Amino acid sequence: MISDFLGTDDELANARIHFRSQPRPIPADARVAYKLAQVAIVLHSFNRSTASIENLHLFTWALQSRRTRQMLLSWWSGSRFASTITQRSDPHLPVALNVGLIRGMVQISGASHNRVSLQPLGIQFAQDIELNDDLMSTEKAFLRQFNKLSDAAVARRLARIS
């Protein structure tokens, strides 16, 4: 017993401990369901619903805020230099990709496991999001500005070597 260890006269042995539930909301961008929806609409914007993991990180990172969306748009248009682009990553993406892989929504391929493709279930999910105007309207409007994306187009626009 703890009182034997601390001694009966010890203040800690007689202390009362109370636990209180204190809700701590999880930010939307850290929620797996939201992140999977982001992955689906980003990949659906790419040619053949497939992108490099680097580009998937970049575009899901860009969806985080108005500021990050503006940064990517300015890099894309050439009005700002994109030398730091390789440092942009989404810390919540790996968890969402693992869940998507388990659920059969995405497939990871390539010699270095660096390509992510939407599978039929993921394509259906992306199409359902696209058809509902109330879902992810800001994210969808942002992605529409890029037309049909490809890894090569991203590399050309952002002056990256693929």
mmCIF file with all atom_site columns, C-alpha atoms in Angstrom:
data_model
loop_
_atom_site.group_PDB
_atom_site.id
_atom_site.type_symbol
_atom_site.label_atom_id
_atom_site.label_alt_id
_atom_site.label_comp_id
_atom_site.label_asym_id
_atom_site.label_entity_id
_atom_site.label_seq_id
_atom_site.pdbx_PDB_ins_code
_atom_site.Cartn_x
_atom_site.Cartn_y
_atom_site.Cartn_z
_atom_site.occupancy
_atom_site.B_iso_or_equiv
_atom_site.pdbx_formal_charge
_atom_site.auth_seq_id
_atom_site.auth_comp_id
_atom_site.auth_asym_id
_atom_site.auth_atom_id
_atom_site.pdbx_PDB_model_num
ATOM 1   C CA . MET A 1 1   ? 0.000   0.000  0.000   1.00 0.00 ? 1   MET A CA 1
ATOM 2   C CA . ILE A 1 2   ? 1.171   3.538  -0.772  1.00 0.00 ? 2   ILE A CA 1
ATOM 3   C CA . SER A 1 3   ? 0.872   4.709  2.871   1.00 0.00 ? 3   SER A CA 1
ATOM 4   C CA . ASP A 1 4   ? 3.357   1.995  3.902   1.00 0.00 ? 4   ASP A CA 1
ATOM 5   C CA . PHE A 1 5   ? 5.802   3.257  1.316   1.00 0.00 ? 5   PHE A CA 1
ATOM 6   C CA . LEU A 1 6   ? 5.406   6.952  2.173   1.00 0.00 ? 6   LEU A CA 1
ATOM 7   C CA . GLY A 1 7   ? 4.807   6.576  5.888   1.00 0.00 ? 7   GLY A CA 1
ATOM 8   C CA . THR A 1 8   ? 1.614   7.439  7.759   1.00 0.00 ? 8   THR A CA 1
ATOM 9   C CA . ASP A 1 9   ? 2.748   10.901 8.805   1.00 0.00 ? 9   ASP A CA 1
ATOM 10  C CA . ASP A 1 10  ? 3.628   11.922 5.282   1.00 0.00 ? 10  ASP A CA 1
ATOM 11  C CA . GLU A 1 11  ? 1.425   14.598 3.807   1.00 0.00 ? 11  GLU A CA 1
ATOM 12  C CA . LEU A 1 12  ? 1.289   12.791 0.459   1.00 0.00 ? 12  LEU A CA 1
ATOM 13  C CA . ALA A 1 13  ? -0.027  9.612  2.037   1.00 0.00 ? 13  ALA A CA 1
ATOM 14  C CA . ASN A 1 14  ? -3.112  11.447 3.261   1.00 0.00 ? 14  ASN A CA 1
ATOM 15  C CA . ALA A 1 15  ? -3.649  13.615 0.200   1.00 0.00 ? 15  ALA A CA 1
ATOM 16  C CA . ARG A 1 16  ? -6.916  13.218 -1.658  1.00 0.00 ? 16  ARG A CA 1
ATOM 17  C CA . ILE A 1 17  ? -6.635  12.894 -5.381  1.00 0.00 ? 17  ILE A CA 1
ATOM 18  C CA . HIS A 1 18  ? -9.475  14.060 -7.613  1.00 0.00 ? 18  HIS A CA 1
ATOM 19  C CA . PHE A 1 19  ? -9.690  13.437 -11.347 1.00 0.00 ? 19  PHE A CA 1
ATOM 20  C CA . ARG A 1 20  ? -11.811 15.727 -13.481 1.00 0.00 ? 20  ARG A CA 1
ATOM 21  C CA . SER A 1 21  ? -12.685 15.270 -17.086 1.00 0.00 ? 21  SER A CA 1
ATOM 22  C CA . GLN A 1 22  ? -11.479 18.250 -19.077 1.00 0.00 ? 22  GLN A CA 1
ATOM 23  C CA . PRO A 1 23  ? -12.420 18.082 -22.723 1.00 0.00 ? 23  PRO A CA 1
ATOM 24  C CA . ARG A 1 24  ? -9.652  18.962 -25.102 1.00 0.00 ? 24  ARG A CA 1
ATOM 25  C CA . PRO A 1 25  ? -10.999 19.204 -28.602 1.00 0.00 ? 25  PRO A CA 1
ATOM 26  C CA . ILE A 1 26  ? -8.986  17.641 -31.379 1.00 0.00 ? 26  ILE A CA 1
ATOM 27  C CA . PRO A 1 27  ? -8.293  20.132 -34.171 1.00 0.00 ? 27  PRO A CA 1
ATOM 28  C CA . ALA A 1 28  ? -10.099 19.259 -37.396 1.00 0.00 ? 28  ALA A CA 1
ATOM 29  C CA . ASP A 1 29  ? -6.877  18.773 -39.365 1.00 0.00 ? 29  ASP A CA 1
ATOM 30  C CA . ALA A 1 30  ? -5.754  16.123 -36.848 1.00 0.00 ? 30  ALA A CA 1
ATOM 31  C CA . ARG A 1 31  ? -8.932  14.067 -37.195 1.00 0.00 ? 31  ARG A CA 1
ATOM 32  C CA . VAL A 1 32  ? -8.466  10.969 -39.307 1.00 0.00 ? 32  VAL A CA 1
ATOM 33  C CA . ALA A 1 33  ? -11.855 11.250 -41.058 1.00 0.00 ? 33  ALA A CA 1
ATOM 34  C CA . TYR A 1 34  ? -11.138 14.820 -42.156 1.00 0.00 ? 34  TYR A CA 1
ATOM 35  C CA . LYS A 1 35  ? -7.600  13.949 -43.214 1.00 0.00 ? 35  LYS A CA 1
ATOM 36  C CA . LEU A 1 36  ? -8.889  10.988 -45.266 1.00 0.00 ? 36  LEU A CA 1
ATOM 37  C CA . ALA A 1 37  ? -11.350 13.321 -46.978 1.00 0.00 ? 37  ALA A CA 1
ATOM 38  C CA . GLN A 1 38  ? -8.468  15.698 -47.762 1.00 0.00 ? 38  GLN A CA 1
ATOM 39  C CA . VAL A 1 39  ? -6.407  12.842 -49.174 1.00 0.00 ? 39  VAL A CA 1
ATOM 40  C CA . ALA A 1 40  ? -9.336  11.732 -51.330 1.00 0.00 ? 40  ALA A CA 1
ATOM 41  C CA . ILE A 1 41  ? -10.017 15.150 -52.846 1.00 0.00 ? 41  ILE A CA 1
ATOM 42  C CA . VAL A 1 42  ? -6.333  15.963 -53.340 1.00 0.00 ? 42  VAL A CA 1
ATOM 43  C CA . LEU A 1 43  ? -5.588  12.654 -55.072 1.00 0.00 ? 43  LEU A CA 1
ATOM 44  C CA . HIS A 1 44  ? -8.784  12.968 -57.104 1.00 0.00 ? 44  HIS A CA 1
ATOM 45  C CA . SER A 1 45  ? -7.399  16.290 -58.402 1.00 0.00 ? 45  SER A CA 1
ATOM 46  C CA . PHE A 1 46  ? -4.301  14.559 -59.753 1.00 0.00 ? 46  PHE A CA 1
ATOM 47  C CA . ASN A 1 47  ? -4.013  12.748 -63.073 1.00 0.00 ? 47  ASN A CA 1
ATOM 48  C CA . ARG A 1 48  ? -5.090  9.107  -62.629 1.00 0.00 ? 48  ARG A CA 1
ATOM 49  C CA . SER A 1 49  ? -5.880  9.913  -58.960 1.00 0.00 ? 49  SER A CA 1
ATOM 50  C CA . THR A 1 50  ? -2.207  9.255  -58.178 1.00 0.00 ? 50  THR A CA 1
ATOM 51  C CA . ALA A 1 51  ? 0.477   11.505 -56.723 1.00 0.00 ? 51  ALA A CA 1
ATOM 52  C CA . SER A 1 52  ? 3.878   11.274 -55.124 1.00 0.00 ? 52  SER A CA 1
ATOM 53  C CA . ILE A 1 53  ? 3.880   11.251 -51.349 1.00 0.00 ? 53  ILE A CA 1
ATOM 54  C CA . GLU A 1 54  ? 5.810   14.544 -51.495 1.00 0.00 ? 54  GLU A CA 1
ATOM 55  C CA . ASN A 1 55  ? 3.047   16.233 -53.517 1.00 0.00 ? 55  ASN A CA 1
ATOM 56  C CA . LEU A 1 56  ? 0.353   14.748 -51.321 1.00 0.00 ? 56  LEU A CA 1
ATOM 57  C CA . HIS A 1 57  ? 2.120   16.232 -48.284 1.00 0.00 ? 57  HIS A CA 1
ATOM 58  C CA . LEU A 1 58  ? 2.416   19.582 -50.059 1.00 0.00 ? 58  LEU A CA 1
ATOM 59  C CA . PHE A 1 59  ? -1.242  19.848 -51.036 1.00 0.00 ? 59  PHE A CA 1
ATOM 60  C CA . THR A 1 60  ? -2.674  18.583 -47.740 1.00 0.00 ? 60  THR A CA 1
ATOM 61  C CA . TRP A 1 61  ? -0.340  21.010 -45.962 1.00 0.00 ? 61  TRP A CA 1
ATOM 62  C CA . ALA A 1 62  ? -1.607  23.822 -48.205 1.00 0.00 ? 62  ALA A CA 1
ATOM 63  C CA . LEU A 1 63  ? -5.214  23.063 -47.212 1.00 0.00 ? 63  LEU A CA 1
ATOM 64  C CA . GLN A 1 64  ? -4.476  23.867 -43.556 1.00 0.00 ? 64  GLN A CA 1
ATOM 65  C CA . SER A 1 65  ? -5.191  27.599 -43.665 1.00 0.00 ? 65  SER A CA 1
ATOM 66  C CA . ARG A 1 66  ? -5.786  30.629 -45.850 1.00 0.00 ? 66  ARG A CA 1
ATOM 67  C CA . ARG A 1 67  ? -2.127  31.568 -45.410 1.00 0.00 ? 67  ARG A CA 1
ATOM 68  C CA . THR A 1 68  ? -0.802  28.186 -46.594 1.00 0.00 ? 68  THR A CA 1
ATOM 69  C CA . ARG A 1 69  ? -3.215  28.197 -49.542 1.00 0.00 ? 69  ARG A CA 1
ATOM 70  C CA . GLN A 1 70  ? -1.963  31.644 -50.534 1.00 0.00 ? 70  GLN A CA 1
ATOM 71  C CA . MET A 1 71  ? 1.662   30.538 -50.227 1.00 0.00 ? 71  MET A CA 1
ATOM 72  C CA . LEU A 1 72  ? 1.135   27.610 -52.597 1.00 0.00 ? 72  LEU A CA 1
ATOM 73  C CA . LEU A 1 73  ? -0.786  29.777 -55.063 1.00 0.00 ? 73  LEU A CA 1
ATOM 74  C CA . SER A 1 74  ? 1.989   32.377 -55.092 1.00 0.00 ? 74  SER A CA 1
ATOM 75  C CA . TRP A 1 75  ? 4.591   29.664 -55.681 1.00 0.00 ? 75  TRP A CA 1
ATOM 76  C CA . TRP A 1 76  ? 2.435   28.151 -58.395 1.00 0.00 ? 76  TRP A CA 1
ATOM 77  C CA . SER A 1 77  ? 1.967   31.477 -60.186 1.00 0.00 ? 77  SER A CA 1
ATOM 78  C CA . GLY A 1 78  ? 5.690   32.216 -59.950 1.00 0.00 ? 78  GLY A CA 1
ATOM 79  C CA . SER A 1 79  ? 5.246   35.406 -57.939 1.00 0.00 ? 79  SER A CA 1
ATOM 80  C CA . ARG A 1 80  ? 7.246   33.901 -55.053 1.00 0.00 ? 80  ARG A CA 1
ATOM 81  C CA . PHE A 1 81  ? 10.264  31.627 -55.124 1.00 0.00 ? 81  PHE A CA 1
ATOM 82  C CA . ALA A 1 82  ? 9.521   28.094 -53.931 1.00 0.00 ? 82  ALA A CA 1
ATOM 83  C CA . SER A 1 83  ? 12.972  26.991 -52.765 1.00 0.00 ? 83  SER A CA 1
ATOM 84  C CA . THR A 1 84  ? 11.674  25.884 -49.354 1.00 0.00 ? 84  THR A CA 1
ATOM 85  C CA . ILE A 1 85  ? 8.871   23.822 -50.837 1.00 0.00 ? 85  ILE A CA 1
ATOM 86  C CA . THR A 1 86  ? 10.469  20.492 -49.964 1.00 0.00 ? 86  THR A CA 1
ATOM 87  C CA . GLN A 1 87  ? 10.157  21.341 -46.274 1.00 0.00 ? 87  GLN A CA 1
ATOM 88  C CA . ARG A 1 88  ? 6.343   21.473 -46.401 1.00 0.00 ? 88  ARG A CA 1
ATOM 89  C CA . SER A 1 89  ? 4.771   18.395 -44.902 1.00 0.00 ? 89  SER A CA 1
ATOM 90  C CA . ASP A 1 90  ? 1.594   17.419 -43.120 1.00 0.00 ? 90  ASP A CA 1
ATOM 91  C CA . PRO A 1 91  ? 2.342   15.695 -39.789 1.00 0.00 ? 91  PRO A CA 1
ATOM 92  C CA . HIS A 1 92  ? -1.085  13.994 -39.670 1.00 0.00 ? 92  HIS A CA 1
ATOM 93  C CA . LEU A 1 93  ? -0.890  12.492 -43.159 1.00 0.00 ? 93  LEU A CA 1
ATOM 94  C CA . PRO A 1 94  ? 0.894   9.203  -42.279 1.00 0.00 ? 94  PRO A CA 1
ATOM 95  C CA . VAL A 1 95  ? -1.860  8.147  -39.867 1.00 0.00 ? 95  VAL A CA 1
ATOM 96  C CA . ALA A 1 96  ? -4.571  8.919  -42.419 1.00 0.00 ? 96  ALA A CA 1
ATOM 97  C CA . LEU A 1 97  ? -2.689  7.015  -45.126 1.00 0.00 ? 97  LEU A CA 1
ATOM 98  C CA . ASN A 1 98  ? -2.358  3.977  -42.865 1.00 0.00 ? 98  ASN A CA 1
ATOM 99  C CA . VAL A 1 99  ? -6.097  4.016  -42.157 1.00 0.00 ? 99  VAL A CA 1
ATOM 100 C CA . GLY A 1 100 ? -6.833  4.557  -45.862 1.00 0.00 ? 100 GLY A CA 1
ATOM 101 C CA . LEU A 1 101 ? -4.586  1.641  -46.736 1.00 0.00 ? 101 LEU A CA 1
ATOM 102 C CA . ILE A 1 102 ? -6.275  -0.651 -44.214 1.00 0.00 ? 102 ILE A CA 1
ATOM 103 C CA . ARG A 1 103 ? -9.725  0.446  -45.426 1.00 0.00 ? 103 ARG A CA 1
ATOM 104 C CA . GLY A 1 104 ? -8.810  -0.154 -49.067 1.00 0.00 ? 104 GLY A CA 1
ATOM 105 C CA . MET A 1 105 ? -9.182  3.506  -50.041 1.00 0.00 ? 105 MET A CA 1
ATOM 106 C CA . VAL A 1 106 ? -5.590  4.038  -51.163 1.00 0.00 ? 106 VAL A CA 1
ATOM 107 C CA . GLN A 1 107 ? -2.724  1.998  -52.491 1.00 0.00 ? 107 GLN A CA 1
ATOM 108 C CA . ILE A 1 108 ? 0.938   2.787  -51.976 1.00 0.00 ? 108 ILE A CA 1
ATOM 109 C CA . SER A 1 109 ? 3.264   1.778  -54.777 1.00 0.00 ? 109 SER A CA 1
ATOM 110 C CA . GLY A 1 110 ? 6.536   2.651  -56.454 1.00 0.00 ? 110 GLY A CA 1
ATOM 111 C CA . ALA A 1 111 ? 10.029  1.348  -55.933 1.00 0.00 ? 111 ALA A CA 1
ATOM 112 C CA . SER A 1 112 ? 10.449  3.577  -52.872 1.00 0.00 ? 112 SER A CA 1
ATOM 113 C CA . HIS A 1 113 ? 6.819   3.322  -51.786 1.00 0.00 ? 113 HIS A CA 1
ATOM 114 C CA . ASN A 1 114 ? 6.496   6.979  -52.747 1.00 0.00 ? 114 ASN A CA 1
ATOM 115 C CA . ARG A 1 115 ? 3.304   6.928  -54.870 1.00 0.00 ? 115 ARG A CA 1
ATOM 116 C CA . VAL A 1 116 ? -0.215  7.016  -53.485 1.00 0.00 ? 116 VAL A CA 1
ATOM 117 C CA . SER A 1 117 ? -3.244  6.103  -55.603 1.00 0.00 ? 117 SER A CA 1
ATOM 118 C CA . LEU A 1 118 ? -6.932  6.236  -54.856 1.00 0.00 ? 118 LEU A CA 1
ATOM 119 C CA . GLN A 1 119 ? -8.626  2.877  -55.101 1.00 0.00 ? 119 GLN A CA 1
ATOM 120 C CA . PRO A 1 120 ? -12.287 2.467  -56.169 1.00 0.00 ? 120 PRO A CA 1
ATOM 121 C CA . LEU A 1 121 ? -13.541 3.037  -52.618 1.00 0.00 ? 121 LEU A CA 1
ATOM 122 C CA . GLY A 1 122 ? -11.425 6.200  -52.320 1.00 0.00 ? 122 GLY A CA 1
ATOM 123 C CA . ILE A 1 123 ? -12.563 7.420  -55.736 1.00 0.00 ? 123 ILE A CA 1
ATOM 124 C CA . GLN A 1 124 ? -16.195 6.947  -54.690 1.00 0.00 ? 124 GLN A CA 1
ATOM 125 C CA . PHE A 1 125 ? -15.495 8.844  -51.455 1.00 0.00 ? 125 PHE A CA 1
ATOM 126 C CA . ALA A 1 126 ? -13.928 11.743 -53.408 1.00 0.00 ? 126 ALA A CA 1
ATOM 127 C CA . GLN A 1 127 ? -16.850 11.814 -55.851 1.00 0.00 ? 127 GLN A CA 1
ATOM 128 C CA . ASP A 1 128 ? -19.359 11.876 -52.986 1.00 0.00 ? 128 ASP A CA 1
ATOM 129 C CA . ILE A 1 129 ? -17.523 14.851 -51.464 1.00 0.00 ? 129 ILE A CA 1
ATOM 130 C CA . GLU A 1 130 ? -17.427 16.604 -54.849 1.00 0.00 ? 130 GLU A CA 1
ATOM 131 C CA . LEU A 1 131 ? -21.184 16.166 -55.320 1.00 0.00 ? 131 LEU A CA 1
ATOM 132 C CA . ASN A 1 132 ? -22.053 17.696 -51.947 1.00 0.00 ? 132 ASN A CA 1
ATOM 133 C CA . ASP A 1 133 ? -21.672 21.483 -52.080 1.00 0.00 ? 133 ASP A CA 1
ATOM 134 C CA . ASP A 1 134 ? -21.749 21.730 -48.289 1.00 0.00 ? 134 ASP A CA 1
ATOM 135 C CA . LEU A 1 135 ? -18.705 19.525 -47.782 1.00 0.00 ? 135 LEU A CA 1
ATOM 136 C CA . MET A 1 136 ? -15.195 20.961 -47.894 1.00 0.00 ? 136 MET A CA 1
ATOM 137 C CA . SER A 1 137 ? -16.203 23.853 -50.136 1.00 0.00 ? 137 SER A CA 1
ATOM 138 C CA . THR A 1 138 ? -13.083 25.911 -49.361 1.00 0.00 ? 138 THR A CA 1
ATOM 139 C CA . GLU A 1 139 ? -10.767 22.986 -50.025 1.00 0.00 ? 139 GLU A CA 1
ATOM 140 C CA . LYS A 1 140 ? -12.520 22.025 -53.266 1.00 0.00 ? 140 LYS A CA 1
ATOM 141 C CA . ALA A 1 141 ? -12.497 25.619 -54.549 1.00 0.00 ? 141 ALA A CA 1
ATOM 142 C CA . PHE A 1 142 ? -8.784  25.858 -53.818 1.00 0.00 ? 142 PHE A CA 1
ATOM 143 C CA . LEU A 1 143 ? -7.954  22.618 -55.635 1.00 0.00 ? 143 LEU A CA 1
ATOM 144 C CA . ARG A 1 144 ? -10.050 23.607 -58.691 1.00 0.00 ? 144 ARG A CA 1
ATOM 145 C CA . GLN A 1 145 ? -7.653  26.488 -59.292 1.00 0.00 ? 145 GLN A CA 1
ATOM 146 C CA . PHE A 1 146 ? -5.005  23.976 -60.380 1.00 0.00 ? 146 PHE A CA 1
ATOM 147 C CA . ASN A 1 147 ? -7.092  22.142 -63.002 1.00 0.00 ? 147 ASN A CA 1
ATOM 148 C CA . LYS A 1 148 ? -5.866  18.556 -63.455 1.00 0.00 ? 148 LYS A CA 1
ATOM 149 C CA . LEU A 1 149 ? -2.638  18.120 -61.553 1.00 0.00 ? 149 LEU A CA 1
ATOM 150 C CA . SER A 1 150 ? 0.260   15.749 -62.145 1.00 0.00 ? 150 SER A CA 1
ATOM 151 C CA . ASP A 1 151 ? 3.592   15.203 -60.451 1.00 0.00 ? 151 ASP A CA 1
ATOM 152 C CA . ALA A 1 152 ? 5.330   16.510 -63.571 1.00 0.00 ? 152 ALA A CA 1
ATOM 153 C CA . ALA A 1 153 ? 3.224   19.697 -63.594 1.00 0.00 ? 153 ALA A CA 1
ATOM 154 C CA . VAL A 1 154 ? 4.023   20.331 -59.934 1.00 0.00 ? 154 VAL A CA 1
ATOM 155 C CA . ALA A 1 155 ? 7.725   19.770 -60.558 1.00 0.00 ? 155 ALA A CA 1
ATOM 156 C CA . ARG A 1 156 ? 7.703   22.167 -63.535 1.00 0.00 ? 156 ARG A CA 1
ATOM 157 C CA . ARG A 1 157 ? 5.706   24.890 -61.772 1.00 0.00 ? 157 ARG A CA 1
ATOM 158 C CA . LEU A 1 158 ? 7.646   24.782 -58.552 1.00 0.00 ? 158 LEU A CA 1
ATOM 159 C CA . ALA A 1 159 ? 11.019  24.197 -60.224 1.00 0.00 ? 159 ALA A CA 1
ATOM 160 C CA . ARG A 1 160 ? 11.626  20.884 -58.517 1.00 0.00 ? 160 ARG A CA 1
ATOM 161 C CA . ILE A 1 161 ? 13.578  18.048 -60.024 1.00 0.00 ? 161 ILE A CA 1
ATOM 162 C CA . SER A 1 162 ? 11.438  14.916 -60.055 1.00 0.00 ? 162 SER A CA 1
#
